[in-house]
mmCIF file of C-alpha atoms in Angstrom:
data_model
loop_
_atom_site.group_PDB
_atom_site.id
_atom_site.type_symbol
_atom_site.label_atom_id
_atom_site.label_comp_id
_atom_site.label_asym_id
_atom_site.label_seq_id
_atom_site.Cartn_x
_atom_site.Cartn_y
_atom_site.Cartn_z
ATOM 1 C CA UNK A 1 125.166 135.900 135.097
ATOM 2 C CA UNK A 2 124.356 132.922 137.327
ATOM 3 C CA UNK A 3 125.612 129.665 136.114
ATOM 4 C CA UNK A 4 125.449 126.509 137.482
ATOM 5 C CA UNK A 5 127.921 123.913 136.130
ATOM 6 C CA UNK A 6 127.509 120.322 136.752
ATOM 7 C CA UNK A 7 130.113 117.385 136.683
ATOM 8 C CA UNK A 8 131.486 114.071 137.549
ATOM 9 C CA UNK A 9 128.623 112.048 135.717
ATOM 10 C CA UNK A 10 129.650 108.731 133.464
ATOM 11 C CA UNK A 11 128.986 105.256 133.346
ATOM 12 C CA UNK A 12 128.644 102.924 136.547
ATOM 13 C CA UNK A 13 128.111 99.398 137.138
ATOM 14 C CA UNK A 14 124.788 98.739 139.346
ATOM 15 C CA UNK A 15 125.299 98.967 143.489
ATOM 16 C CA UNK A 16 128.355 101.183 142.645
ATOM 17 C CA UNK A 17 128.291 104.775 144.476
ATOM 18 C CA UNK A 18 129.464 108.005 141.932
ATOM 19 C CA UNK A 19 129.829 111.608 143.603
ATOM 20 C CA UNK A 20 128.414 114.750 141.387
ATOM 21 C CA UNK A 21 129.122 118.160 141.770
ATOM 22 C CA UNK A 22 127.769 121.818 140.763
ATOM 23 C CA UNK A 23 129.996 124.749 140.830
ATOM 24 C CA UNK A 24 127.614 127.851 141.428
ATOM 25 C CA UNK A 25 128.828 131.287 140.116
ATOM 26 C CA UNK A 26 127.244 135.047 139.708
ATOM 27 C CA UNK A 27 124.727 135.189 142.689
ATOM 28 C CA UNK A 28 125.723 134.446 146.183
ATOM 29 C CA UNK A 29 125.527 130.704 146.806
ATOM 30 C CA UNK A 30 125.675 131.261 150.454
ATOM 31 C CA UNK A 31 122.206 132.771 150.398
ATOM 32 C CA UNK A 32 120.494 130.050 148.587
ATOM 33 C CA UNK A 33 119.340 126.660 148.721
ATOM 34 C CA UNK A 34 119.717 123.827 145.994
ATOM 35 C CA UNK A 35 117.897 121.228 144.814
ATOM 36 C CA UNK A 36 119.113 117.734 142.347
ATOM 37 C CA UNK A 37 116.585 117.701 139.382
ATOM 38 C CA UNK A 38 116.835 114.583 137.714
ATOM 39 C CA UNK A 39 115.718 113.316 133.844
ATOM 40 C CA UNK A 40 115.453 110.228 132.856
ATOM 41 C CA UNK A 41 116.156 109.396 129.236
ATOM 42 C CA UNK A 42 112.666 110.315 127.135
ATOM 43 C CA UNK A 43 111.370 110.791 129.922
ATOM 44 C CA UNK A 44 109.741 113.322 132.229
ATOM 45 C CA UNK A 45 111.325 116.128 135.582
ATOM 46 C CA UNK A 46 111.589 114.322 139.129
ATOM 47 C CA UNK A 47 112.997 116.367 142.128
ATOM 48 C CA UNK A 48 115.268 114.149 143.544
ATOM 49 C CA UNK A 49 116.752 116.457 147.204
ATOM 50 C CA UNK A 50 117.279 119.416 148.763
ATOM 51 C CA UNK A 51 119.684 121.462 150.760
ATOM 52 C CA UNK A 52 118.874 124.792 152.911
ATOM 53 C CA UNK A 53 121.287 127.524 152.411
ATOM 54 C CA UNK A 54 123.331 126.830 156.370
ATOM 55 C CA UNK A 55 122.763 122.496 155.234
ATOM 56 C CA UNK A 56 120.219 122.472 158.226
ATOM 57 C CA UNK A 57 117.330 121.518 156.334
ATOM 58 C CA UNK A 58 117.496 118.895 153.879
ATOM 59 C CA UNK A 59 114.617 117.030 152.137
ATOM 60 C CA UNK A 60 114.640 113.865 149.714
ATOM 61 C CA UNK A 61 112.780 111.618 147.453
ATOM 62 C CA UNK A 62 111.001 108.632 148.584
ATOM 63 C CA UNK A 63 113.006 106.978 145.383
ATOM 64 C CA UNK A 64 116.418 108.260 146.841
ATOM 65 C CA UNK A 65 116.280 108.417 150.620
ATOM 66 C CA UNK A 66 118.391 106.459 152.357
ATOM 67 C CA UNK A 67 121.186 105.792 148.915
ATOM 68 C CA UNK A 68 121.742 109.666 148.355
ATOM 69 C CA UNK A 69 123.008 112.880 150.308
ATOM 70 C CA UNK A 70 122.931 116.381 149.433
ATOM 71 C CA UNK A 71 125.763 118.261 150.671
ATOM 72 C CA UNK A 72 127.301 122.108 150.069
ATOM 73 C CA UNK A 73 130.418 123.694 150.711
ATOM 74 C CA UNK A 74 129.686 127.409 151.389
ATOM 75 C CA UNK A 75 133.564 127.975 150.864
ATOM 76 C CA UNK A 76 133.853 126.682 147.531
ATOM 77 C CA UNK A 77 130.025 127.571 145.788
ATOM 78 C CA UNK A 78 129.665 123.778 145.478
ATOM 79 C CA UNK A 79 126.871 122.063 145.682
ATOM 80 C CA UNK A 80 126.958 117.698 145.743
ATOM 81 C CA UNK A 81 124.885 114.524 145.599
ATOM 82 C CA UNK A 82 126.721 111.332 147.012
ATOM 83 C CA UNK A 83 125.040 108.738 145.373
ATOM 84 C CA UNK A 84 125.350 105.066 146.475
ATOM 85 C CA UNK A 85 123.968 101.729 145.713
ATOM 86 C CA UNK A 86 122.887 102.632 142.324
ATOM 87 C CA UNK A 87 120.326 101.246 140.569
ATOM 88 C CA UNK A 88 119.601 100.757 136.540
ATOM 89 C CA UNK A 89 116.505 103.360 137.357
ATOM 90 C CA UNK A 90 118.774 105.866 138.548
ATOM 91 C CA UNK A 91 119.700 106.578 135.266
ATOM 92 C CA UNK A 92 118.891 110.207 134.370
ATOM 93 C CA UNK A 93 120.763 113.684 133.391
ATOM 94 C CA UNK A 94 120.933 115.416 136.654
ATOM 95 C CA UNK A 95 120.451 119.107 137.037
ATOM 96 C CA UNK A 96 121.191 121.272 139.751
ATOM 97 C CA UNK A 97 118.636 124.365 140.011
ATOM 98 C CA UNK A 98 118.201 127.029 142.266
ATOM 99 C CA UNK A 99 114.984 127.303 144.255
ATOM 100 C CA UNK A 100 112.865 130.630 145.007
ATOM 101 C CA UNK A 101 110.131 131.249 146.840
ATOM 102 C CA UNK A 102 107.030 130.015 146.491
ATOM 103 C CA UNK A 103 108.447 127.003 145.166
ATOM 104 C CA UNK A 104 109.961 127.321 141.431
ATOM 105 C CA UNK A 105 113.683 126.981 140.111
ATOM 106 C CA UNK A 106 114.661 129.775 138.271
ATOM 107 C CA UNK A 107 117.501 128.988 137.302
ATOM 108 C CA UNK A 108 119.294 125.418 135.959
ATOM 109 C CA UNK A 109 122.297 123.794 135.434
ATOM 110 C CA UNK A 110 123.156 121.846 132.029
ATOM 111 C CA UNK A 111 123.341 118.977 133.207
ATOM 112 C CA UNK A 112 125.216 115.600 133.607
ATOM 113 C CA UNK A 113 124.489 112.566 132.753
ATOM 114 C CA UNK A 114 124.318 109.442 134.746
ATOM 115 C CA UNK A 115 124.348 105.638 132.921
ATOM 116 C CA UNK A 116 124.021 102.492 135.860
ATOM 117 C CA UNK A 117 124.631 99.547 133.545
ATOM 118 C CA UNK A 118 126.556 96.535 133.614
ATOM 119 C CA UNK B 22 102.376 113.567 147.148
ATOM 120 C CA UNK B 23 100.418 115.912 144.738
ATOM 121 C CA UNK B 24 100.183 114.434 141.309
ATOM 122 C CA UNK B 25 100.043 116.685 137.863
ATOM 123 C CA UNK B 26 98.704 115.498 135.064
ATOM 124 C CA UNK B 27 98.806 117.485 131.725
ATOM 125 C CA UNK B 28 96.805 117.311 128.510
ATOM 126 C CA UNK B 29 97.599 116.873 125.740
ATOM 127 C CA UNK B 30 100.782 114.495 125.621
ATOM 128 C CA UNK B 31 101.495 115.834 122.408
ATOM 129 C CA UNK B 32 99.973 118.313 119.907
ATOM 130 C CA UNK B 33 100.724 119.930 116.928
ATOM 131 C CA UNK B 34 99.936 123.624 116.065
ATOM 132 C CA UNK B 35 100.054 125.943 113.029
ATOM 133 C CA UNK B 36 102.161 129.515 112.663
ATOM 134 C CA UNK B 37 99.236 131.878 114.034
ATOM 135 C CA UNK B 38 97.389 129.430 115.981
ATOM 136 C CA UNK B 39 95.996 129.895 119.804
ATOM 137 C CA UNK B 40 97.358 126.973 121.583
ATOM 138 C CA UNK B 41 96.502 125.858 125.504
ATOM 139 C CA UNK B 42 97.924 123.486 127.474
ATOM 140 C CA UNK B 43 96.105 122.404 130.652
ATOM 141 C CA UNK B 44 97.701 121.032 134.312
ATOM 142 C CA UNK B 45 95.156 119.506 136.710
ATOM 143 C CA UNK B 46 96.581 118.612 140.357
ATOM 144 C CA UNK B 47 95.487 116.208 142.643
ATOM 145 C CA UNK B 48 94.754 118.285 145.094
ATOM 146 C CA UNK B 49 94.749 122.185 145.899
ATOM 147 C CA UNK B 50 97.688 124.200 145.157
ATOM 148 C CA UNK B 51 98.593 127.859 145.022
ATOM 149 C CA UNK B 52 100.373 128.532 142.510
ATOM 150 C CA UNK B 53 101.931 126.573 139.410
ATOM 151 C CA UNK B 54 104.956 127.142 137.248
ATOM 152 C CA UNK B 55 105.721 126.959 133.945
ATOM 153 C CA UNK B 56 109.113 125.531 132.302
ATOM 154 C CA UNK B 57 110.252 125.301 128.173
ATOM 155 C CA UNK B 58 112.429 122.509 127.856
ATOM 156 C CA UNK B 59 113.721 122.564 123.953
ATOM 157 C CA UNK B 60 115.794 119.608 122.568
ATOM 158 C CA UNK B 61 119.122 118.985 124.162
ATOM 159 C CA UNK B 62 118.632 121.798 126.580
ATOM 160 C CA UNK B 63 118.152 122.563 129.961
ATOM 161 C CA UNK B 64 114.290 123.312 131.342
ATOM 162 C CA UNK B 65 113.997 126.785 131.425
ATOM 163 C CA UNK B 66 111.397 128.917 133.586
ATOM 164 C CA UNK B 67 109.178 130.242 132.092
ATOM 165 C CA UNK B 68 105.590 131.036 133.260
ATOM 166 C CA UNK B 69 106.219 131.427 137.815
ATOM 167 C CA UNK B 70 103.231 131.897 140.237
ATOM 168 C CA UNK B 71 100.804 130.828 137.164
ATOM 169 C CA UNK B 72 100.628 133.879 135.095
ATOM 170 C CA UNK B 73 103.863 136.003 135.445
ATOM 171 C CA UNK B 74 106.050 135.803 132.556
ATOM 172 C CA UNK B 75 109.937 134.622 133.133
ATOM 173 C CA UNK B 76 112.441 137.506 132.385
ATOM 174 C CA UNK B 77 112.751 137.434 128.521
ATOM 175 C CA UNK B 78 109.196 135.595 127.709
ATOM 176 C CA UNK B 79 107.594 136.600 124.794
ATOM 177 C CA UNK B 80 104.073 138.458 126.195
ATOM 178 C CA UNK B 81 101.995 135.705 123.388
ATOM 179 C CA UNK B 82 102.240 133.324 126.643
ATOM 180 C CA UNK B 83 100.038 133.624 129.582
ATOM 181 C CA UNK B 84 99.522 131.518 132.257
ATOM 182 C CA UNK B 85 96.051 131.453 134.860
ATOM 183 C CA UNK B 86 94.161 129.400 136.820
ATOM 184 C CA UNK B 87 93.698 128.427 140.344
ATOM 185 C CA UNK B 88 92.924 125.270 142.558
ATOM 186 C CA UNK B 89 92.793 122.328 141.260
ATOM 187 C CA UNK B 90 93.294 123.530 137.142
ATOM 188 C CA UNK B 91 95.836 125.694 135.578
ATOM 189 C CA UNK B 92 96.831 126.170 132.006
ATOM 190 C CA UNK B 93 99.328 127.863 129.661
ATOM 191 C CA UNK B 94 98.110 129.568 126.660
ATOM 192 C CA UNK B 95 100.215 130.653 123.513
ATOM 193 C CA UNK B 96 97.747 133.770 121.749
ATOM 194 C CA UNK B 97 99.701 132.928 118.219
ATOM 195 C CA UNK B 98 101.980 130.127 117.758
ATOM 196 C CA UNK B 99 105.232 130.850 116.522
ATOM 197 C CA UNK B 100 107.917 128.391 115.080
ATOM 198 C CA UNK B 101 110.172 129.298 118.024
ATOM 199 C CA UNK B 102 107.736 127.974 120.771
ATOM 200 C CA UNK B 103 107.818 123.560 119.257
ATOM 201 C CA UNK B 104 108.808 122.429 122.734
ATOM 202 C CA UNK B 105 108.036 120.695 125.609
ATOM 203 C CA UNK B 106 106.412 122.551 128.483
ATOM 204 C CA UNK B 107 106.499 121.086 131.888
ATOM 205 C CA UNK B 108 103.631 122.262 134.834
ATOM 206 C CA UNK B 109 105.229 122.245 138.731
ATOM 207 C CA UNK B 110 104.076 122.960 142.335
ATOM 208 C CA UNK B 111 106.105 123.411 144.866
ATOM 209 C CA UNK B 112 103.246 124.513 147.450
ATOM 210 C CA UNK B 113 103.243 120.747 149.229
ATOM 211 C CA UNK B 114 106.481 118.631 149.615
ATOM 212 C CA UNK B 115 107.975 117.259 147.514
ATOM 213 C CA UNK B 116 107.986 119.488 144.692
ATOM 214 C CA UNK B 117 106.261 117.493 141.436
ATOM 215 C CA UNK B 118 106.156 118.160 137.793
ATOM 216 C CA UNK B 119 103.702 117.144 135.304
ATOM 217 C CA UNK B 120 104.900 114.688 132.773
ATOM 218 C CA UNK B 121 105.070 117.337 130.095
ATOM 219 C CA UNK B 122 103.151 118.666 126.913
ATOM 220 C CA UNK B 123 105.175 118.174 123.599
ATOM 221 C CA UNK B 124 103.995 121.301 121.700
ATOM 222 C CA UNK B 125 105.116 120.226 117.845
ATOM 223 C CA UNK B 126 104.945 122.915 114.888
ATOM 224 C CA UNK B 127 102.096 122.024 111.895
#
């Protein structure tokens, strides 16, 4: 059974940093690219970042480019999102999600909440 | 970036009623994908590649469309179908989602 379990969320002040993790199981993690997708409270879904299976290709949404860094450790079956210079508009539930060609997401984690507030 | 516009934003349907949700793209896309999100849970892949039902999705659901216009149809509304449905395109980077249609039970 495919499982994606996020952790690392919490309450953080504007301008500070936070690092999210997503541990994968039930599939060969190193064979898949991975994504972070977020959902602000009461709002819709917003794609945040993508990393290819071997970390060669990385893409970011314009809203987080230069502030967030996606990475992975295939030996630990873990995906990361390092978030810096956090803003109130980054407040959201962050999901890791597995992508499948042609461009959809077949498995999602349960999400981890990040609240940016003073 | 391709913008996806879903309509209606909110609707209510009675059990047994036929329901159609629409998603329009600002530019042509090859496929549309749909997710169901019940309150307090993660989105679930519901329909992929425009018309293929994800595992476990009842066959009262169907998807259709091409180019810039896509739809999700429920042949006969059931209680468990009350949820928010999001369309998503992955044909062009960045992947984008529609704003969602909240489907309620009447």
